[in-house]
Coordinates of C-alpha atoms (C1' of nucleotides) in Angstrom, one line a residue:
Chain A
M11 CA -9.9 -20.2 18.2
D12 CA -9.5 -20.2 14.5
R13 CA -6.0 -21.7 14.6
E14 CA -7.2 -24.7 16.5
E15 CA -10.1 -25.3 14.1
L16 CA -7.6 -25.4 11.3
G17 CA -5.1 -27.3 13.4
K18 CA -7.5 -30.3 13.5
L19 CA -7.0 -30.7 9.8
S20 CA -3.3 -30.7 9.7
L21 CA -1.6 -33.5 11.5
P22 CA 1.9 -33.3 10.2
L23 CA 4.5 -30.7 11.3
I24 CA 7.4 -30.1 9.1
R25 CA 10.7 -28.3 9.7
V26 CA 12.0 -25.5 7.5
R27 CA 15.6 -24.4 7.8
A28 CA 16.5 -20.7 7.9
R29 CA 16.7 -19.0 4.5
K30 CA 14.8 -21.8 2.9
V31 CA 11.9 -21.0 0.5
L32 CA 8.7 -22.7 1.6
F33 CA 7.0 -21.8 -1.7
R34 CA 7.6 -19.5 -4.5
E35 CA 5.4 -17.0 -6.4
G36 CA 3.8 -18.8 -9.4
E37 CA 4.1 -22.3 -8.1
R38 CA 1.1 -24.6 -7.8
L39 CA -0.6 -24.3 -4.4
D40 CA -0.8 -27.7 -2.9
F41 CA -0.8 -26.5 0.7
V42 CA -1.5 -23.5 2.8
Y43 CA 0.7 -23.4 5.9
A44 CA 0.1 -22.5 9.5
V45 CA 3.3 -21.3 11.2
Y46 CA 4.0 -23.3 14.4
S47 CA 7.3 -21.8 15.3
G48 CA 9.9 -19.5 13.8
T49 CA 9.4 -16.5 11.5
F50 CA 8.8 -16.1 7.8
K51 CA 8.6 -13.3 5.3
S52 CA 6.2 -13.2 2.4
C53 CA 7.3 -11.3 -0.6
L54 CA 6.4 -10.3 -4.1
S55 CA 9.0 -9.5 -6.8
T56 CA 9.0 -7.6 -10.0
A57 CA 10.6 -8.6 -13.3
D58 CA 13.5 -6.2 -12.8
G59 CA 14.4 -7.7 -9.4
R60 CA 12.7 -5.4 -7.0
E61 CA 11.2 -7.1 -4.0
Q62 CA 8.3 -6.1 -1.7
V63 CA 8.0 -7.8 1.6
T64 CA 4.2 -7.9 2.3
D65 CA 4.3 -9.5 5.7
F66 CA 6.3 -11.1 8.5
Q67 CA 4.6 -14.2 9.9
M68 CA 5.0 -15.7 13.3
S69 CA 3.5 -18.6 15.2
G70 CA -0.2 -18.9 14.5
D71 CA -0.1 -17.0 11.2
L72 CA -1.1 -18.5 7.9
L73 CA 0.9 -18.5 4.8
G74 CA -0.4 -18.6 1.2
L75 CA -3.9 -17.3 1.5
G76 CA -3.6 -15.1 -1.5
G77 CA -3.5 -18.1 -3.8
L78 CA -6.8 -19.7 -2.8
S79 CA -8.8 -18.2 -5.6
H80 CA -6.9 -19.9 -8.4
G81 CA -4.6 -22.5 -6.9
W82 CA -1.3 -20.7 -7.6
H83 CA 0.9 -19.0 -5.1
T84 CA 0.8 -15.3 -5.5
S85 CA 3.8 -14.6 -3.2
S86 CA 6.9 -16.4 -1.9
A87 CA 7.5 -17.4 1.6
V88 CA 11.0 -17.6 3.1
A89 CA 12.0 -18.7 6.6
L90 CA 14.0 -16.1 8.4
E91 CA 15.1 -18.6 11.0
D92 CA 14.6 -22.3 11.6
A93 CA 10.9 -22.9 11.8
Q94 CA 8.1 -25.4 11.8
V95 CA 4.9 -25.3 9.9
H96 CA 1.7 -27.3 9.6
P97 CA 0.8 -28.0 6.0
I98 CA -2.9 -27.8 5.2
P99 CA -3.8 -29.5 2.0
Y100 CA -5.5 -27.3 -0.5
A101 CA -7.7 -30.2 -1.5
A102 CA -9.1 -30.5 2.0
L103 CA -10.0 -26.8 2.0
S104 CA -11.7 -26.8 -1.4
K105 CA -13.5 -30.0 -0.5
L106 CA -14.8 -28.5 2.6
D107 CA -16.1 -25.6 0.7
T108 CA -17.7 -27.6 -2.0
A109 CA -19.1 -30.2 0.3
G110 CA -21.4 -27.7 2.0
E111 CA -24.7 -27.0 0.4
S112 CA -23.5 -23.5 -0.2
D113 CA -21.5 -22.4 -3.1
V114 CA -21.7 -19.1 -1.5
A115 CA -18.9 -19.8 1.0
Q116 CA -16.8 -21.0 -1.8
A117 CA -17.4 -17.9 -3.9
L118 CA -16.7 -15.8 -0.9
V119 CA -13.4 -17.4 -0.3
R120 CA -12.5 -16.9 -3.9
L121 CA -13.5 -13.2 -3.8
M122 CA -11.7 -12.5 -0.6
S123 CA -8.6 -14.2 -2.0
Q124 CA -8.8 -12.0 -5.0
E125 CA -9.0 -9.0 -2.8
I126 CA -5.9 -10.1 -1.0
V127 CA -4.0 -10.4 -4.2
R128 CA -5.3 -7.1 -5.5
E129 CA -4.1 -5.4 -2.3
Q130 CA -0.7 -7.1 -2.6
G131 CA -0.4 -5.5 -6.1
L132 CA -1.0 -2.2 -4.6
L133 CA 1.5 -2.8 -1.8
L134 CA 4.1 -3.5 -4.5
L135 CA 3.1 -0.3 -6.3
L136 CA 3.2 1.9 -3.2
G137 CA 6.4 0.3 -1.9
T138 CA 8.6 0.1 -5.0
M139 CA 7.4 2.4 -7.7
H140 CA 8.0 6.0 -8.7
A141 CA 5.4 8.5 -9.8
E142 CA 5.6 7.8 -13.5
E143 CA 5.4 4.0 -13.1
K144 CA 2.6 4.3 -10.6
L145 CA 0.4 6.4 -12.9
A146 CA 1.2 4.1 -15.8
V147 CA 0.1 1.1 -13.8
F148 CA -3.1 2.9 -12.8
L149 CA -3.9 3.8 -16.4
L150 CA -3.2 0.4 -17.7
N151 CA -5.4 -1.2 -15.0
L152 CA -8.2 1.2 -15.7
S153 CA -7.9 0.6 -19.4
A154 CA -8.1 -3.2 -18.9
C155 CA -11.0 -2.6 -16.5
M156 CA -13.0 -0.6 -19.0
K157 CA -12.3 -3.0 -21.8
A158 CA -13.4 -5.9 -19.7
R159 CA -16.7 -4.1 -19.2
G160 CA -17.3 -3.5 -22.9
Y161 CA -16.1 0.1 -23.2
S162 CA -13.1 1.3 -25.1
G163 CA -9.9 0.6 -23.4
L164 CA -8.2 3.6 -25.0
E165 CA -10.6 6.4 -24.4
F166 CA -12.6 7.0 -21.2
N167 CA -13.5 9.5 -18.5
L168 CA -12.0 9.3 -15.1
R169 CA -14.6 9.2 -12.3
M170 CA -12.1 10.3 -9.6
S171 CA -10.3 13.6 -8.9
R172 CA -6.6 14.1 -9.0
A173 CA -6.5 14.1 -5.2
E174 CA -8.2 10.7 -5.1
I175 CA -5.8 9.2 -7.7
G176 CA -3.0 10.7 -5.7
S177 CA -4.2 9.1 -2.4
Y178 CA -4.6 5.8 -4.2
L179 CA -1.1 5.9 -5.6
G180 CA 0.6 7.5 -2.6
M181 CA 1.5 10.8 -4.2
T182 CA 0.2 14.3 -4.1
L183 CA -2.4 15.7 -6.5
E184 CA 0.1 18.1 -7.9
T185 CA 2.4 15.2 -8.8
V186 CA -0.4 13.3 -10.4
S187 CA -1.2 16.4 -12.5
R188 CA 2.4 17.0 -13.5
T189 CA 2.8 13.3 -14.5
F190 CA -0.3 13.5 -16.7
S191 CA 1.2 16.5 -18.3
G192 CA 4.5 14.7 -18.8
F193 CA 2.8 11.8 -20.5
Q194 CA 1.0 14.1 -22.7
Q195 CA 4.2 15.9 -23.6
E196 CA 5.6 12.6 -24.7
R197 CA 2.5 11.8 -26.8
L198 CA 1.6 8.8 -24.7
L199 CA -1.8 10.3 -23.8
E200 CA -4.2 13.1 -24.5
V201 CA -5.5 14.5 -21.2
D202 CA -8.2 17.0 -20.8
K203 CA -9.3 17.2 -17.2
R204 CA -10.9 13.9 -16.7
H205 CA -11.1 12.8 -20.2
I206 CA -8.2 10.4 -21.2
R207 CA -7.2 9.1 -24.5
I208 CA -4.4 6.7 -24.7
L209 CA -2.3 7.3 -27.8
D210 CA 0.4 4.7 -27.4
L211 CA -0.5 1.8 -25.1
P212 CA 2.6 -0.3 -25.8
R213 CA 4.9 2.5 -24.9
L214 CA 2.9 3.3 -21.9
A215 CA 3.1 -0.4 -20.8
S216 CA 6.9 -0.3 -21.4
R217 CA 7.1 2.3 -18.7
V218 CA 6.1 -0.4 -16.2
K219 CA 9.1 -2.4 -15.2
S220 CA 7.3 -4.8 -12.9
A221 CA 6.2 -8.3 -13.7
Chain B
M28 CA -19.5 -16.8 -12.0
D29 CA -19.0 -15.7 -8.5
R30 CA -21.1 -12.6 -9.0
E31 CA -24.1 -14.6 -10.1
E32 CA -23.8 -17.0 -7.2
L33 CA -23.9 -14.0 -4.8
G34 CA -26.5 -12.3 -7.0
K35 CA -29.0 -15.1 -6.1
L36 CA -28.9 -13.9 -2.5
S37 CA -29.5 -10.3 -3.1
L38 CA -32.9 -9.4 -4.5
P39 CA -33.0 -5.7 -3.8
L40 CA -31.1 -3.0 -5.7
I41 CA -30.7 0.3 -4.1
R42 CA -29.6 3.7 -5.5
V43 CA -26.7 5.7 -4.2
R44 CA -26.3 9.3 -5.1
A45 CA -22.9 10.7 -6.1
R46 CA -20.8 11.8 -3.1
K47 CA -22.9 9.8 -0.7
V48 CA -21.3 7.5 1.9
L49 CA -22.5 4.0 1.6
F50 CA -20.9 3.0 4.9
R51 CA -18.3 4.4 7.1
E52 CA -15.2 3.0 8.8
G53 CA -16.2 1.7 12.3
E54 CA -19.9 1.3 11.6
R55 CA -21.6 -2.0 12.2
L56 CA -21.5 -4.2 9.2
D57 CA -25.1 -5.2 8.3
F58 CA -24.5 -5.6 4.6
V59 CA -21.8 -6.3 2.2
Y60 CA -22.6 -4.7 -1.2
A61 CA -22.1 -5.8 -4.8
V62 CA -21.8 -2.9 -7.2
Y63 CA -24.3 -3.0 -10.0
S64 CA -23.6 0.3 -11.6
G65 CA -21.5 3.4 -11.0
T66 CA -18.1 3.8 -9.3
F67 CA -17.1 3.8 -5.6
K68 CA -13.9 4.5 -3.7
S69 CA -13.0 2.7 -0.6
C70 CA -10.8 4.5 1.9
L71 CA -9.2 4.5 5.3
S72 CA -8.5 7.6 7.3
T73 CA -6.1 8.5 10.1
A74 CA -6.8 10.4 13.2
D75 CA -5.1 13.5 11.8
G76 CA -7.2 13.5 8.7
R77 CA -5.0 11.8 6.1
E78 CA -6.9 9.6 3.8
Q79 CA -5.8 6.5 1.9
V80 CA -7.9 5.3 -1.0
T81 CA -7.5 1.6 -1.1
D82 CA -9.6 0.8 -4.1
F83 CA -11.9 2.0 -6.8
Q84 CA -14.9 -0.4 -7.4
M85 CA -16.9 -0.7 -10.5
S86 CA -19.8 -3.0 -11.5
G87 CA -19.3 -6.5 -10.2
D88 CA -17.0 -5.6 -7.5
L89 CA -17.7 -6.2 -3.8
L90 CA -17.7 -3.6 -1.0
G91 CA -17.0 -4.3 2.6
L92 CA -15.1 -7.6 2.6
G93 CA -12.6 -6.4 5.1
G94 CA -15.1 -6.3 7.9
L95 CA -16.3 -9.9 7.7
S96 CA -14.0 -11.1 10.5
H97 CA -15.6 -9.1 13.2
G98 CA -18.7 -7.5 11.9
W99 CA -17.5 -3.9 11.7
H100 CA -16.6 -1.9 8.6
T101 CA -12.9 -1.4 8.3
S102 CA -13.1 1.1 5.5
S103 CA -15.5 3.7 4.2
A104 CA -17.2 3.5 0.8
V105 CA -18.2 6.6 -1.2
A106 CA -20.0 6.8 -4.5
L107 CA -18.1 8.8 -7.1
E108 CA -21.1 9.1 -9.3
D109 CA -24.8 8.0 -9.1
A110 CA -24.7 4.3 -8.6
Q111 CA -26.7 1.2 -7.8
V112 CA -25.7 -1.6 -5.4
H113 CA -27.1 -5.0 -4.2
P114 CA -27.0 -5.2 -0.5
I115 CA -26.1 -8.7 0.8
P116 CA -27.1 -9.3 4.4
Y117 CA -24.3 -10.1 6.7
A118 CA -26.6 -12.5 8.5
A119 CA -27.1 -14.5 5.3
L120 CA -23.4 -14.9 4.9
S121 CA -22.6 -16.0 8.4
K122 CA -25.6 -18.3 8.4
L123 CA -24.4 -20.0 5.3
D124 CA -21.0 -20.4 6.8
T125 CA -22.2 -21.8 10.0
A126 CA -24.9 -24.0 8.5
G127 CA -22.3 -26.2 6.8
E128 CA -20.8 -29.0 8.9
S129 CA -17.5 -27.2 8.5
D130 CA -16.4 -24.5 10.9
V131 CA -13.4 -24.5 8.7
A132 CA -14.9 -22.5 6.0
Q133 CA -16.0 -20.0 8.6
A134 CA -12.5 -19.8 10.1
L135 CA -11.1 -19.4 6.7
V136 CA -13.3 -16.5 5.9
R137 CA -12.4 -14.9 9.2
L138 CA -8.7 -15.4 8.7
M139 CA -8.8 -14.0 5.1
S140 CA -10.8 -11.0 6.3
Q141 CA -8.1 -10.4 8.9
E142 CA -5.5 -10.6 6.2
I143 CA -7.3 -8.0 4.1
V144 CA -7.5 -5.7 7.0
R145 CA -3.8 -6.2 7.8
E146 CA -2.9 -5.4 4.3
Q147 CA -5.0 -2.3 4.4
G148 CA -3.1 -1.1 7.4
L149 CA 0.1 -1.5 5.4
L150 CA -1.4 0.4 2.4
L151 CA -2.1 3.3 4.8
L152 CA 1.5 3.1 6.1
L153 CA 3.1 3.0 2.6
G154 CA 0.8 5.6 1.2
T155 CA 0.7 8.3 3.8
M156 CA 3.5 7.9 6.3
H157 CA 7.1 9.2 6.5
A158 CA 10.1 7.3 7.5
E159 CA 10.0 7.9 11.2
E160 CA 6.3 7.2 11.5
K161 CA 6.7 4.0 9.5
L162 CA 9.4 2.6 11.7
A163 CA 7.5 3.6 14.8
V164 CA 4.5 1.7 13.6
F165 CA 6.6 -1.3 12.7
L166 CA 8.2 -1.4 16.2
L167 CA 4.9 -0.9 18.0
N168 CA 3.3 -3.7 16.0
L169 CA 6.2 -5.9 16.7
S170 CA 6.1 -5.1 20.3
A171 CA 2.4 -5.9 20.5
C172 CA 3.1 -9.1 18.6
M173 CA 5.8 -10.3 21.0
K174 CA 3.8 -9.4 24.0
A175 CA 0.8 -11.4 22.6
R176 CA 3.0 -14.4 22.4
G177 CA 4.2 -14.2 25.9
Y178 CA 7.6 -12.4 25.3
S179 CA 8.6 -9.1 26.6
G180 CA 7.1 -6.3 24.5
L181 CA 9.9 -4.0 25.3
E182 CA 13.0 -6.0 24.5
F183 CA 13.5 -8.4 21.6
N184 CA 15.6 -9.5 18.7
L185 CA 14.6 -8.7 15.2
R186 CA 14.5 -11.7 12.9
M187 CA 14.9 -9.7 9.7
S188 CA 17.6 -7.5 8.2
R189 CA 17.5 -3.8 7.6
A190 CA 16.9 -4.5 3.9
E191 CA 13.9 -6.6 4.7
I192 CA 12.5 -4.0 7.1
G193 CA 13.1 -1.4 4.4
S194 CA 11.3 -3.4 1.7
Y195 CA 8.4 -4.0 4.1
L196 CA 8.1 -0.3 4.9
G197 CA 8.9 1.1 1.5
M198 CA 12.2 2.7 2.3
T199 CA 15.9 1.9 1.8
L200 CA 18.0 0.0 4.3
E201 CA 20.1 3.1 4.9
T202 CA 17.1 5.1 5.8
V203 CA 16.0 2.3 8.2
S204 CA 19.4 2.4 9.8
R205 CA 19.5 6.1 10.1
T206 CA 16.0 6.2 11.6
F207 CA 17.0 3.6 14.2
S208 CA 20.0 5.8 15.1
G209 CA 17.7 8.8 15.3
F210 CA 15.4 7.1 17.7
Q211 CA 18.3 6.0 19.8
Q212 CA 19.7 9.6 19.8
E213 CA 16.3 10.7 21.2
R214 CA 16.4 8.0 23.9
L215 CA 13.4 6.3 22.6
L216 CA 15.2 3.0 22.0
E217 CA 18.5 1.2 22.4
V218 CA 19.5 -0.5 19.2
D219 CA 22.4 -2.9 18.8
K220 CA 22.3 -4.5 15.5
R221 CA 19.2 -6.7 15.7
H222 CA 18.6 -6.3 19.4
I223 CA 16.0 -3.7 20.3
R224 CA 15.1 -2.3 23.7
I225 CA 12.2 0.2 23.8
L226 CA 13.0 2.8 26.4
D227 CA 9.9 5.0 26.0
L228 CA 7.0 3.3 24.5
P229 CA 4.5 6.1 25.1
R230 CA 6.7 8.6 23.4
L231 CA 7.3 6.2 20.5
A232 CA 3.6 5.7 20.2
S233 CA 3.1 9.5 20.1
R234 CA 5.2 9.6 16.9
V235 CA 2.4 7.8 15.2
K236 CA -0.3 10.3 14.1
S237 CA -2.7 7.7 12.6
A238 CA -5.7 6.2 14.3
Chain C
dC2 C1' 43.4 -15.2 8.9
dG3 C1' 40.7 -13.7 5.0
dG4 C1' 36.3 -13.1 3.0
dA5 C1' 31.4 -12.2 3.0
dA6 C1' 27.3 -10.2 4.7
dG7 C1' 25.1 -6.9 7.5
dA8 C1' 25.1 -2.4 9.7
dT9 C1' 26.4 2.4 10.2
dT10 C1' 27.6 6.8 8.6
dG11 C1' 28.7 10.5 5.4
dA12 C1' 28.2 13.5 1.2
dG13 C1' 25.7 14.9 -2.7
dC14 C1' 21.7 14.8 -5.4
dG15 C1' 17.1 14.2 -7.2
dT16 C1' 12.2 13.2 -6.9
dA17 C1' 8.4 14.5 -5.2
dG18 C1' 6.3 17.4 -1.5
dT19 C1' 4.9 22.2 -0.1
dC20 C1' 3.2 26.6 -0.9
dA21 C1' 1.3 29.7 -3.9
dA22 C1' -0.8 31.7 -8.0
dA23 C1' -3.6 31.4 -12.0
dC24 C1' -7.1 29.2 -14.7
dC25 C1' -11.3 26.9 -15.9
dG26 C1' -16.1 25.3 -15.7
dA27 C1' -20.3 24.7 -13.2
dG28 C1' -23.6 26.4 -10.4
dT29 C1' -25.9 30.4 -7.8
dG30 C1' -27.8 34.6 -7.0
dG31 C1' -28.3 39.6 -7.8
Chain D
dC30 C1' -27.0 38.2 -18.2
dC31 C1' -23.2 38.8 -15.7
dA32 C1' -20.7 38.6 -11.4
dC33 C1' -19.3 35.7 -8.0
dT34 C1' -18.0 31.6 -5.7
dC35 C1' -16.3 27.2 -5.3
dG36 C1' -14.0 22.8 -6.5
dG37 C1' -10.9 20.9 -9.3
dT38 C1' -6.8 21.4 -12.3
dT39 C1' -2.5 23.2 -13.9
dT40 C1' 1.9 25.3 -13.4
dG41 C1' 5.8 27.5 -11.1
dA42 C1' 9.4 28.2 -7.5
dC43 C1' 11.5 26.4 -3.7
dT44 C1' 12.5 22.9 -0.3
dA45 C1' 13.5 18.7 1.9
dC46 C1' 13.2 13.9 2.7
dG47 C1' 14.9 10.1 1.4
dC48 C1' 17.8 7.7 -2.3
dT49 C1' 22.3 6.7 -4.3
dC50 C1' 26.9 5.9 -4.0
dA51 C1' 30.7 5.0 -1.2
dA52 C1' 33.6 4.1 2.8
dT53 C1' 34.2 2.0 7.2
dC54 C1' 33.3 -1.3 10.8
dT55 C1' 31.6 -5.5 12.9
dT56 C1' 30.4 -10.1 13.2
dC57 C1' 30.4 -14.4 11.6
dC58 C1' 32.2 -18.4 9.3
dG59 C1' 35.1 -21.0 6.4

DNA sequence: CGGAAGATTGAGCGTAGTCAAACCGAGTGG
DNA sequence: CCACTCGGTTTGACTACGCTCAATCTTCCG
């Protein structure tokens, strides 16, 4: 069993009282935790106070995996009742990765951790945002993505249909279309089918209330 | 860079035509892919045909990470335009993990992969389901989870508040409460605050249209 | 006993879903 | 060359699911 493999690393067992925060989003990641008893919730929060619970963990589950790529916690963990956890030192894990002759395993762990974080962002979007905010986030991400690849971040062609955007953002294609039109009305964008030009990036960004 | 590390493994570069399916949910995972050019969508689908796009991938992104825990693809990947990808043999990755003296890295990869899959399930729930279906999924998962830990799968106490359930499922606490009451009205459950007794598991399961 | 936190229920409203029609551009075949 | 189809997009009208606000009730705890 996986749990037992990891269990060998972690001798200590610490108690966590109900309602206590085991770690908080943004803190340095010194340990990953394996739940031994009790129940936790993992959650993300936005700047304006909305909260998205991303998981409930029970015995055998691991806490904090999202942070392995960069060494910072990407979510908070709170005990829902008195609980016990095994702390697993981050150092031990990174050492074990680096010790092996393969940097590949290490790279893989990092990439998978990034994927977890990315999906968490999408959970927050799907769970807490409205149509306008969702589409704004989508466009800003895409803009950053294009820019990072050397293209203009302000003018580009979408590769996906309205239906695909809608599926991604948890809304119908009609609502995607309407929201595009709304943004255009407000002079935030120019939209022509799949061609997008962002006219006012700061104001578009201000539509996003989250962190 | 991570990508270059992985790049060393993957000599070939294959072309994928627009609209072509690179791999499909449920197929055996022989390769993970690194996108070299073009754009892909990754998606999950339900039994009744709903589709949830979980990501759009561009150059440098990896495709198929969710399947690493058990060797089956957990999502489908479709090219949105003509594209090129580096196939990375699954065998190479698992060998590299197992070769090292640490089974820990291997266990870690497996656990992280499971976490990715779990989050994908939640994406599908948040993106495509209605209140009743969401709560039914939640209860069924919880039931399975309790059962797996040796408790009764049909009668248990919730550890979390209505608000926390609501946050998890992307609905308000009031809607959670009303939906519980609705289920009780229909004789699917007995609910008393946090105590739940499932009266008709099959009928509850039939409320869930997804895979 | 009083206060606080959680749960339930009701009433009204609003956002986004559904259904439908019209439009547009690309590709195909007569 | 034009007519036709087809997929994708836009827009409109209507509807409904779930959100908001609010009141009530219970349980727990000081």
